PDB file of C-alpha atoms in Angstrom:
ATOM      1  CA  UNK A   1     -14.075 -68.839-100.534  1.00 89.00           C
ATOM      2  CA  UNK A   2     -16.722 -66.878 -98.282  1.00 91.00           C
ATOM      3  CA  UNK A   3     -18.323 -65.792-101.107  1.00 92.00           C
ATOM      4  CA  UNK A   4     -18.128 -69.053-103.370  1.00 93.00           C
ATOM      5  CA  UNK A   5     -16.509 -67.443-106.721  1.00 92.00           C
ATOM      6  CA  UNK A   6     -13.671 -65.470-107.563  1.00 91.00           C
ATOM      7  CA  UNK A   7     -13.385 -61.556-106.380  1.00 90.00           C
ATOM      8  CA  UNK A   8     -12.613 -59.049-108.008  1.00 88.00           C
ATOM      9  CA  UNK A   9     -10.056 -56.506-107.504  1.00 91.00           C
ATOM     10  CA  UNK A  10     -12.204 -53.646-106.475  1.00 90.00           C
ATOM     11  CA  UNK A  11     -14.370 -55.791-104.147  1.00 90.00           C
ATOM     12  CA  UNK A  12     -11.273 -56.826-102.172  1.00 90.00           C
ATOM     13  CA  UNK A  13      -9.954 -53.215-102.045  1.00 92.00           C
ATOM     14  CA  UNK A  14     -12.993 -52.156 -99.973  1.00 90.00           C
ATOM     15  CA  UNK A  15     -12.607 -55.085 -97.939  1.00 90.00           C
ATOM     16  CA  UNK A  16      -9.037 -54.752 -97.357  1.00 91.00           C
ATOM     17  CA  UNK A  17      -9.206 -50.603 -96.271  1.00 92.00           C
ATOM     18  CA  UNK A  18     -12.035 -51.521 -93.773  1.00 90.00           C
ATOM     19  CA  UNK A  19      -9.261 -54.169 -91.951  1.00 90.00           C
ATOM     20  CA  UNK A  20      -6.541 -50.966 -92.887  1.00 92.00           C
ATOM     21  CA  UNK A  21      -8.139 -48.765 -90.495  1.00 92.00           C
ATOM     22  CA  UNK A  22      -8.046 -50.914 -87.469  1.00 90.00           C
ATOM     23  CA  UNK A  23      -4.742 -51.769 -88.121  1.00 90.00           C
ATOM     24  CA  UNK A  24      -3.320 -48.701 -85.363  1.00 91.00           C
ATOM     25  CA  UNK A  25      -4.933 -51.264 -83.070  1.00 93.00           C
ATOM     26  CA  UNK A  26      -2.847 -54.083 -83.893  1.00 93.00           C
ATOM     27  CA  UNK A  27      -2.288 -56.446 -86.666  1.00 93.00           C
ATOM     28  CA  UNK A  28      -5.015 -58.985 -84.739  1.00 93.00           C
ATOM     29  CA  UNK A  29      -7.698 -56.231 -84.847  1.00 93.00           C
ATOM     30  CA  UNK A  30      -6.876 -55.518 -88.451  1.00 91.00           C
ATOM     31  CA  UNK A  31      -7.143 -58.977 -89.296  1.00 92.00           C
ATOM     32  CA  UNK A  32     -11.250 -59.083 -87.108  1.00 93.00           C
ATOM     33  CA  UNK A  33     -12.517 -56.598 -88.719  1.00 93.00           C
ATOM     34  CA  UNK A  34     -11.478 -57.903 -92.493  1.00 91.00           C
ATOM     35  CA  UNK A  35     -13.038 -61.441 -91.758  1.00 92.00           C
ATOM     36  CA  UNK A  36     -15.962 -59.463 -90.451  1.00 93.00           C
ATOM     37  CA  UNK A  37     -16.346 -57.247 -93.385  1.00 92.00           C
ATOM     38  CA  UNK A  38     -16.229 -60.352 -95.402  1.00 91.00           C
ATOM     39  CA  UNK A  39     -18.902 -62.389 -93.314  1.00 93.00           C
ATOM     40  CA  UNK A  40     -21.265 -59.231 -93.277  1.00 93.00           C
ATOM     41  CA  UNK A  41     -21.065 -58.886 -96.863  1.00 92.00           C
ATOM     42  CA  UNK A  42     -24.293 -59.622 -98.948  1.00 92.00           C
ATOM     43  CA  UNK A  43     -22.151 -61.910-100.902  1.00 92.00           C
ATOM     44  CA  UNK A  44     -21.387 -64.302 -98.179  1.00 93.00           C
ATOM     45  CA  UNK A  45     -24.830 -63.706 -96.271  1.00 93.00           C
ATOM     46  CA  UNK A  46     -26.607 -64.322 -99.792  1.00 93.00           C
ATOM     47  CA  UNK A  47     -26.435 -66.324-102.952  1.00 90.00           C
ATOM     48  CA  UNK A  48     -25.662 -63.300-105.154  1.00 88.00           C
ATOM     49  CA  UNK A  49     -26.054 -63.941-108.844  1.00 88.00           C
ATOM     50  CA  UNK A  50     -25.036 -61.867-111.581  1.00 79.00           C
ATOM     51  CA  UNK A  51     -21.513 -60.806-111.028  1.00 69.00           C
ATOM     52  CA  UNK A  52     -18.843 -61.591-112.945  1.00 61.00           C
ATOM     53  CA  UNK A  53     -15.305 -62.906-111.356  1.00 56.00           C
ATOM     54  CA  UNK A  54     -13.982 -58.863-113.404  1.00 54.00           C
ATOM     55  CA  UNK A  55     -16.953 -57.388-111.277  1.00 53.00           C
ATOM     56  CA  UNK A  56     -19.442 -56.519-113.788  1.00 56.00           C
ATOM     57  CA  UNK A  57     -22.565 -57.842-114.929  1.00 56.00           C
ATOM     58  CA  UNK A  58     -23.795 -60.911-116.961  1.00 53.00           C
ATOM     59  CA  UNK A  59     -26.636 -61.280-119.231  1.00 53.00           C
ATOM     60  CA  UNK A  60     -30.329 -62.026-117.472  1.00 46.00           C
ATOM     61  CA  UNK A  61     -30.500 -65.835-117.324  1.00 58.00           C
ATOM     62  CA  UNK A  62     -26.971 -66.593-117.722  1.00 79.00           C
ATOM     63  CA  UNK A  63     -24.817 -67.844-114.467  1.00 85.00           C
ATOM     64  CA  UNK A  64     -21.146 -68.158-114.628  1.00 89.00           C
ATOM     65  CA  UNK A  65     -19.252 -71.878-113.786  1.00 91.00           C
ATOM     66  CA  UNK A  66     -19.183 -70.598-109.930  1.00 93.00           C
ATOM     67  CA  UNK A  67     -22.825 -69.391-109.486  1.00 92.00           C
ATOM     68  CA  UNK A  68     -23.916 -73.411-111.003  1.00 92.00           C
ATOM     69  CA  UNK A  69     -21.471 -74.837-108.426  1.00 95.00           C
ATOM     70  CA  UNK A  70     -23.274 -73.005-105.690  1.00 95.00           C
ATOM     71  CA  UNK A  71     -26.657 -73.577-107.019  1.00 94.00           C
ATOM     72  CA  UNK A  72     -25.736 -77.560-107.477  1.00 94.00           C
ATOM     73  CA  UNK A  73     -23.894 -77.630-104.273  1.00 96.00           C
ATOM     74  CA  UNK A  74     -27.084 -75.926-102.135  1.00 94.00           C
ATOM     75  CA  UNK A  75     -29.582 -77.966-104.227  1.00 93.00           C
ATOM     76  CA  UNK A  76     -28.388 -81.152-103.112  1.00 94.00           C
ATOM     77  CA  UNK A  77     -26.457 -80.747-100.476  1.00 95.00           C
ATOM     78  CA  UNK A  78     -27.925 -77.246 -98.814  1.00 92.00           C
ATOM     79  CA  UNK A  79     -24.003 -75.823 -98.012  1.00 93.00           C
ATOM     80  CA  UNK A  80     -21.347 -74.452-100.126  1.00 93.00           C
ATOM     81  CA  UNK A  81     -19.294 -75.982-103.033  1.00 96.00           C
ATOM     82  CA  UNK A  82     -16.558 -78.408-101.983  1.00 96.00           C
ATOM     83  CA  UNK A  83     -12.776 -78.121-103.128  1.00 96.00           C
ATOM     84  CA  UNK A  84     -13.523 -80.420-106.259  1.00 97.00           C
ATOM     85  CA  UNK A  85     -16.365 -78.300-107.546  1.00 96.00           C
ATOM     86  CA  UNK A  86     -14.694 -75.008-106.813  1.00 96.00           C
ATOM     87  CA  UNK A  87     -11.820 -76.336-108.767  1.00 96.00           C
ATOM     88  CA  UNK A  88     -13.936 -77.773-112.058  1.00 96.00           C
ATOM     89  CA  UNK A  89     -16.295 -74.043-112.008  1.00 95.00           C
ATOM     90  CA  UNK A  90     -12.512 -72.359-112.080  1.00 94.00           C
ATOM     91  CA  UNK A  91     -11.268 -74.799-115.215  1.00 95.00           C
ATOM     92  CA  UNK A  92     -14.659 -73.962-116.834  1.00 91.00           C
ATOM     93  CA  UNK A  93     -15.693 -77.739-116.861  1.00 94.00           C
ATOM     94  CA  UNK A  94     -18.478 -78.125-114.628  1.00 92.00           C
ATOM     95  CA  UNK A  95     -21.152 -77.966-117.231  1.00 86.00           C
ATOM     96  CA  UNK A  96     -19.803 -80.210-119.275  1.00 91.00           C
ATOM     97  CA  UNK A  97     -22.202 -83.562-119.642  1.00 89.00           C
ATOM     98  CA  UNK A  98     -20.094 -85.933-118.709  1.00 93.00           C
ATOM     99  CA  UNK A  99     -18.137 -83.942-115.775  1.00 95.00           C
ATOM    100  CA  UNK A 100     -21.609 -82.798-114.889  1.00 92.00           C
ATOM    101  CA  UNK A 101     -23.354 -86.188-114.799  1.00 93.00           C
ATOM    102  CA  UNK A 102     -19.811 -87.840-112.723  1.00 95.00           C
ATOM    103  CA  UNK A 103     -20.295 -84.917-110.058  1.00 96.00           C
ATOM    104  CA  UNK A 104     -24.062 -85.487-109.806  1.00 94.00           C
ATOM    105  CA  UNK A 105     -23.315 -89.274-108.821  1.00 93.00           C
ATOM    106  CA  UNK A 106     -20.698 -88.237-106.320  1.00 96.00           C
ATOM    107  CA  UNK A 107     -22.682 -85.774-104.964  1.00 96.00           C
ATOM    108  CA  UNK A 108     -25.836 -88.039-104.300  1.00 93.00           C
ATOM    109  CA  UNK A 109     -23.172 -90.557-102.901  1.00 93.00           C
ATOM    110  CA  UNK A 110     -22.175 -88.348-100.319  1.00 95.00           C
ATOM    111  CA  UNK A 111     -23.604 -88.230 -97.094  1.00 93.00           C
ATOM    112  CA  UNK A 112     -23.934 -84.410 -96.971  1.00 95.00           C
ATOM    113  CA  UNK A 113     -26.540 -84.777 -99.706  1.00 95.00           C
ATOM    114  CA  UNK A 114     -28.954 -86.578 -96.760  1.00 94.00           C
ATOM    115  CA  UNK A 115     -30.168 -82.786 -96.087  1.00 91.00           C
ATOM    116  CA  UNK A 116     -31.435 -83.102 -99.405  1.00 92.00           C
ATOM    117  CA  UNK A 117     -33.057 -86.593 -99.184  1.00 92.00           C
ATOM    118  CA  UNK A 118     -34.865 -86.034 -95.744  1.00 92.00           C
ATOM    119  CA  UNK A 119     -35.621 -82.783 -96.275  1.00 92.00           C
ATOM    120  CA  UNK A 120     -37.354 -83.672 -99.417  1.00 92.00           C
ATOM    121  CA  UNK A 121     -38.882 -87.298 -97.478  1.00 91.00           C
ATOM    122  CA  UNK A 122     -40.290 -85.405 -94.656  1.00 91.00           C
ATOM    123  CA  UNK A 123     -42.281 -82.656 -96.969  1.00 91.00           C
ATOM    124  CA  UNK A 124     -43.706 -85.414 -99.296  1.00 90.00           C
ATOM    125  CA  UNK A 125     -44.496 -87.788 -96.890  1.00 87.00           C
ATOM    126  CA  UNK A 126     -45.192 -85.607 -94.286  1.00 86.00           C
ATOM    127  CA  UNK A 127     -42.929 -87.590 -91.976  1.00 85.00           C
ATOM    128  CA  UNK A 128     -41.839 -84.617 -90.377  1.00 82.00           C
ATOM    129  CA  UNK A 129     -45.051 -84.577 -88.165  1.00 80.00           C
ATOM    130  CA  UNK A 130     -44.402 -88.271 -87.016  1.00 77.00           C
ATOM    131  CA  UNK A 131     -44.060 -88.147 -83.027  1.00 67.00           C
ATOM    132  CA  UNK A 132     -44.975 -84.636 -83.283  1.00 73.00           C
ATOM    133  CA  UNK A 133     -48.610 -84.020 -82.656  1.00 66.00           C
ATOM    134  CA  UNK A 134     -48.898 -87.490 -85.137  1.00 63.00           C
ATOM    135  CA  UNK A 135     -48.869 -90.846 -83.210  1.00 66.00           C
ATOM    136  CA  UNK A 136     -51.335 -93.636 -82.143  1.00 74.00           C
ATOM    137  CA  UNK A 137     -53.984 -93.268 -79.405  1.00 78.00           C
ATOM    138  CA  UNK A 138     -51.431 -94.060 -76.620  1.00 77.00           C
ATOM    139  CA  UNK A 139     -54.368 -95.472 -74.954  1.00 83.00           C
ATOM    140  CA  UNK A 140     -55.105 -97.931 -77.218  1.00 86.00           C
ATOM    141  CA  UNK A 141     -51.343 -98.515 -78.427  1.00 83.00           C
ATOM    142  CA  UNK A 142     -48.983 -98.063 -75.632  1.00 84.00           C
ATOM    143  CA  UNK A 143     -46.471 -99.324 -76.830  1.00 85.00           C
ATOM    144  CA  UNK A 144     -46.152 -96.675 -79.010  1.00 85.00           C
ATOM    145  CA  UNK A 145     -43.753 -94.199 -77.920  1.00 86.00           C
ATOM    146  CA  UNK A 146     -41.980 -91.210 -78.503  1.00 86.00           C
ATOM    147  CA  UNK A 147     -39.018 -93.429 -79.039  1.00 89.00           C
ATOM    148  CA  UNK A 148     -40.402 -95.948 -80.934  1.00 90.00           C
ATOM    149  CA  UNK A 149     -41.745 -93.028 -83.825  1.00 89.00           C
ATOM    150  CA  UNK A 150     -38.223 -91.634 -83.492  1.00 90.00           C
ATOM    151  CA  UNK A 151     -36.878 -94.607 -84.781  1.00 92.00           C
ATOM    152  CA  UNK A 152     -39.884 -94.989 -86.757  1.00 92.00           C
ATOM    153  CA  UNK A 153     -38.867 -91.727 -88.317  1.00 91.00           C
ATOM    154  CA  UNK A 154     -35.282 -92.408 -89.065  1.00 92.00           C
ATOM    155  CA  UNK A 155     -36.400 -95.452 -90.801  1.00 94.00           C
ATOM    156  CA  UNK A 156     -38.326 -93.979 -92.971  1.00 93.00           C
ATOM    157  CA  UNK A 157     -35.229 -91.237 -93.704  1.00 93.00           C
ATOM    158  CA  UNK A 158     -32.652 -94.005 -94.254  1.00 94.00           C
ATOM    159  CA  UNK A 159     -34.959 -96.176 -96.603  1.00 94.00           C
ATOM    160  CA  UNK A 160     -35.782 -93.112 -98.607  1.00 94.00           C
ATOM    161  CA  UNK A 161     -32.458 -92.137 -98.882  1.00 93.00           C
ATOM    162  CA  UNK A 162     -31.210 -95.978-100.060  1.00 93.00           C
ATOM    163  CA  UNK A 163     -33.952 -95.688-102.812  1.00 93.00           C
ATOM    164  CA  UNK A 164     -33.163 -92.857-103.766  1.00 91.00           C
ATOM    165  CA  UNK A 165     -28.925 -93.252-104.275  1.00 91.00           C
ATOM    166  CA  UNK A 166     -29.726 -97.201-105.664  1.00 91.00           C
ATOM    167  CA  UNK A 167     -32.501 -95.931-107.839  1.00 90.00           C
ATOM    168  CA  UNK A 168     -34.706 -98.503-107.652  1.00 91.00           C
ATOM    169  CA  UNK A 169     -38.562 -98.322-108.069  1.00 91.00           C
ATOM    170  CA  UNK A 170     -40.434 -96.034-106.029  1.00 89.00           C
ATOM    171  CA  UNK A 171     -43.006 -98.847-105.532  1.00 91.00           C
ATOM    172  CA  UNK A 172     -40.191-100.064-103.123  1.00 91.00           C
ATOM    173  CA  UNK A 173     -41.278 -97.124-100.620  1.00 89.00           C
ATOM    174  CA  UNK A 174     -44.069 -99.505 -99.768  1.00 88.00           C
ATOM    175  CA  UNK A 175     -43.355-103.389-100.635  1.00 88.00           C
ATOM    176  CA  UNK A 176     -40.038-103.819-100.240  1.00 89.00           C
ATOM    177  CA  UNK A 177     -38.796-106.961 -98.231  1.00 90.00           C
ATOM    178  CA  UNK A 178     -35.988-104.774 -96.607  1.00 91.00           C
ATOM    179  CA  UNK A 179     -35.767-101.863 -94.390  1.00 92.00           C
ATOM    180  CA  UNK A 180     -33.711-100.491 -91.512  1.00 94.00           C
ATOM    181  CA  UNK A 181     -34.442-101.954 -88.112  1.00 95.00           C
ATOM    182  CA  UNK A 182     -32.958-101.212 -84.704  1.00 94.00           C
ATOM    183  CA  UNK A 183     -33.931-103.576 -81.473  1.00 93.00           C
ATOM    184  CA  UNK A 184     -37.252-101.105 -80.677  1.00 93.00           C
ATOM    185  CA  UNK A 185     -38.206-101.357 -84.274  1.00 93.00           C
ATOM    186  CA  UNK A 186     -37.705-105.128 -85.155  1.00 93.00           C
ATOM    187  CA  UNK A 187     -39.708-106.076 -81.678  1.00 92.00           C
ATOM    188  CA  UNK A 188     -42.511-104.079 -82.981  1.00 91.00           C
ATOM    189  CA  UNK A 189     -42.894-105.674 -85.875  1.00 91.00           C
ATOM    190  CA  UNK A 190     -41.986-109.363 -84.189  1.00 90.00           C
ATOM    191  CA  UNK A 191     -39.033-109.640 -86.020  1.00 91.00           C
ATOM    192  CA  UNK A 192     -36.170-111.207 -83.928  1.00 89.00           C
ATOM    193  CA  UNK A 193     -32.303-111.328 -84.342  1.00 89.00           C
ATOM    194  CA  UNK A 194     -31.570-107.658 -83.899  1.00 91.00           C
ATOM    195  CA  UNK A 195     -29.739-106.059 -80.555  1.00 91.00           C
ATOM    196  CA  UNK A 196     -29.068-102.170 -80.167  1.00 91.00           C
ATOM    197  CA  UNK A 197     -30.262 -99.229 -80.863  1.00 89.00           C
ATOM    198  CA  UNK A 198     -28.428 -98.575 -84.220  1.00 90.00           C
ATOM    199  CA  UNK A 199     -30.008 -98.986 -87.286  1.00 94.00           C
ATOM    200  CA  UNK A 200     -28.799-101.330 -90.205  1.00 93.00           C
ATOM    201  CA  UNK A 201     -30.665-102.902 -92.872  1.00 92.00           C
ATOM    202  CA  UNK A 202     -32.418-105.930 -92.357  1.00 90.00           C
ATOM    203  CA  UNK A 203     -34.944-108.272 -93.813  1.00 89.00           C
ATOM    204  CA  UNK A 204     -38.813-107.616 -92.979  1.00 84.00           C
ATOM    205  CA  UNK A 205     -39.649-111.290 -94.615  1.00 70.00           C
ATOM    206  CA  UNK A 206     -42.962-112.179 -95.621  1.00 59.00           C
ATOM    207  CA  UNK A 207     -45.358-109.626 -93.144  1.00 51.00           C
TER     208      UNK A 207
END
């Protein structure tokens, strides 16, 4: 599991007579240094490609069922496989279109894959930067305030993220009637009917 994809024999042979010779210092010591061995490896610390579950080597360009898990997984949701795609990569039916396409829905579904959606938000719209050295003349706009381009920010996030999982038009970015609106948010743009500081969609109406 540390090292997303089956190991093979050999590999957990060296791992196992590195825990062996701490064992004189107790099984608990034995036990520290094999988890250690396995974190420090480049095959937990790195996305290794290229090894086969027998240890050897596979063609340039080609990935086994476990290396495609990993890339999906990190791709959309920036962590490790989960138990369902360790389990299809192991059967072999991952990359098959239909299996593929279901886990591609579930995985946009879930809300791990928001690393994937805000990361991507804040790069293209450069949202990242809002509140951050990006904000109105405070002078001029006082009531703009760190808060207020906080939730400013999220908004932006959460919206994104509803487009993207209900695939609707991009156009919608922009001129949608809807949006997500806390209390600071909907009294700065004079809408009224909203209390807290959690945000839920809501109706912008004509503005």
């Amino acid at each position: 599991r540390a090292w997303r994809r089956p190991v093979a024999y050999e590999e957990l042979e060296q791992v196992v007579s590195v825990a062996a010779r701490a064992l004189p210092h107790g099984f608990g010591a034995g036990v520290q240094r094999l988890v250690a061995a396995a974190l420090v490896s480049p095959h937990f610390l790195y996305r290794v490609e290229g090894v086969t579950p027998a240890g050897g080597e596979t063609d340039a360009g080609t990935l086994t069922p476990h290396e495609r898990a990993t890339r999906l997984s990190y791709f959309l949701w920036q962590s490790m496989p989960d138990e369902e795609l360790f389990s299809l990569a192991a059967e072999g039916r991952l990359l098959q279109p239909g299996v593929l396409r279901e886990q591609l829905g579930r995985m946009l579904m879930d809300r791990k894959a928001d690393a994937c959606f805000f990361a991507f938000a804040e790069q293209w719209l450069g949202l990242a930067a809002l509140g951050r050295g990006v904000g109105a003349d405070r002078n001029r706009y006082p009531e703009f305030t760190p808060e207020l381009a906080k939730s400013m920010h999220r908004e932006a996030m959460l919206w994104f993220r509803q487009v993207m999982q209900e695939d609707r038009d991009l156009l919608s970015l922009i001129d949608s009637e809807e949006t997500y609106l806390d209390e600071r948010l909907a009294r700065h743009y004079g809408i009224t009917g909203v209390e807290g500081d959690g945000l839920r969609l809501g109706t912008l109406g004509d503005r």
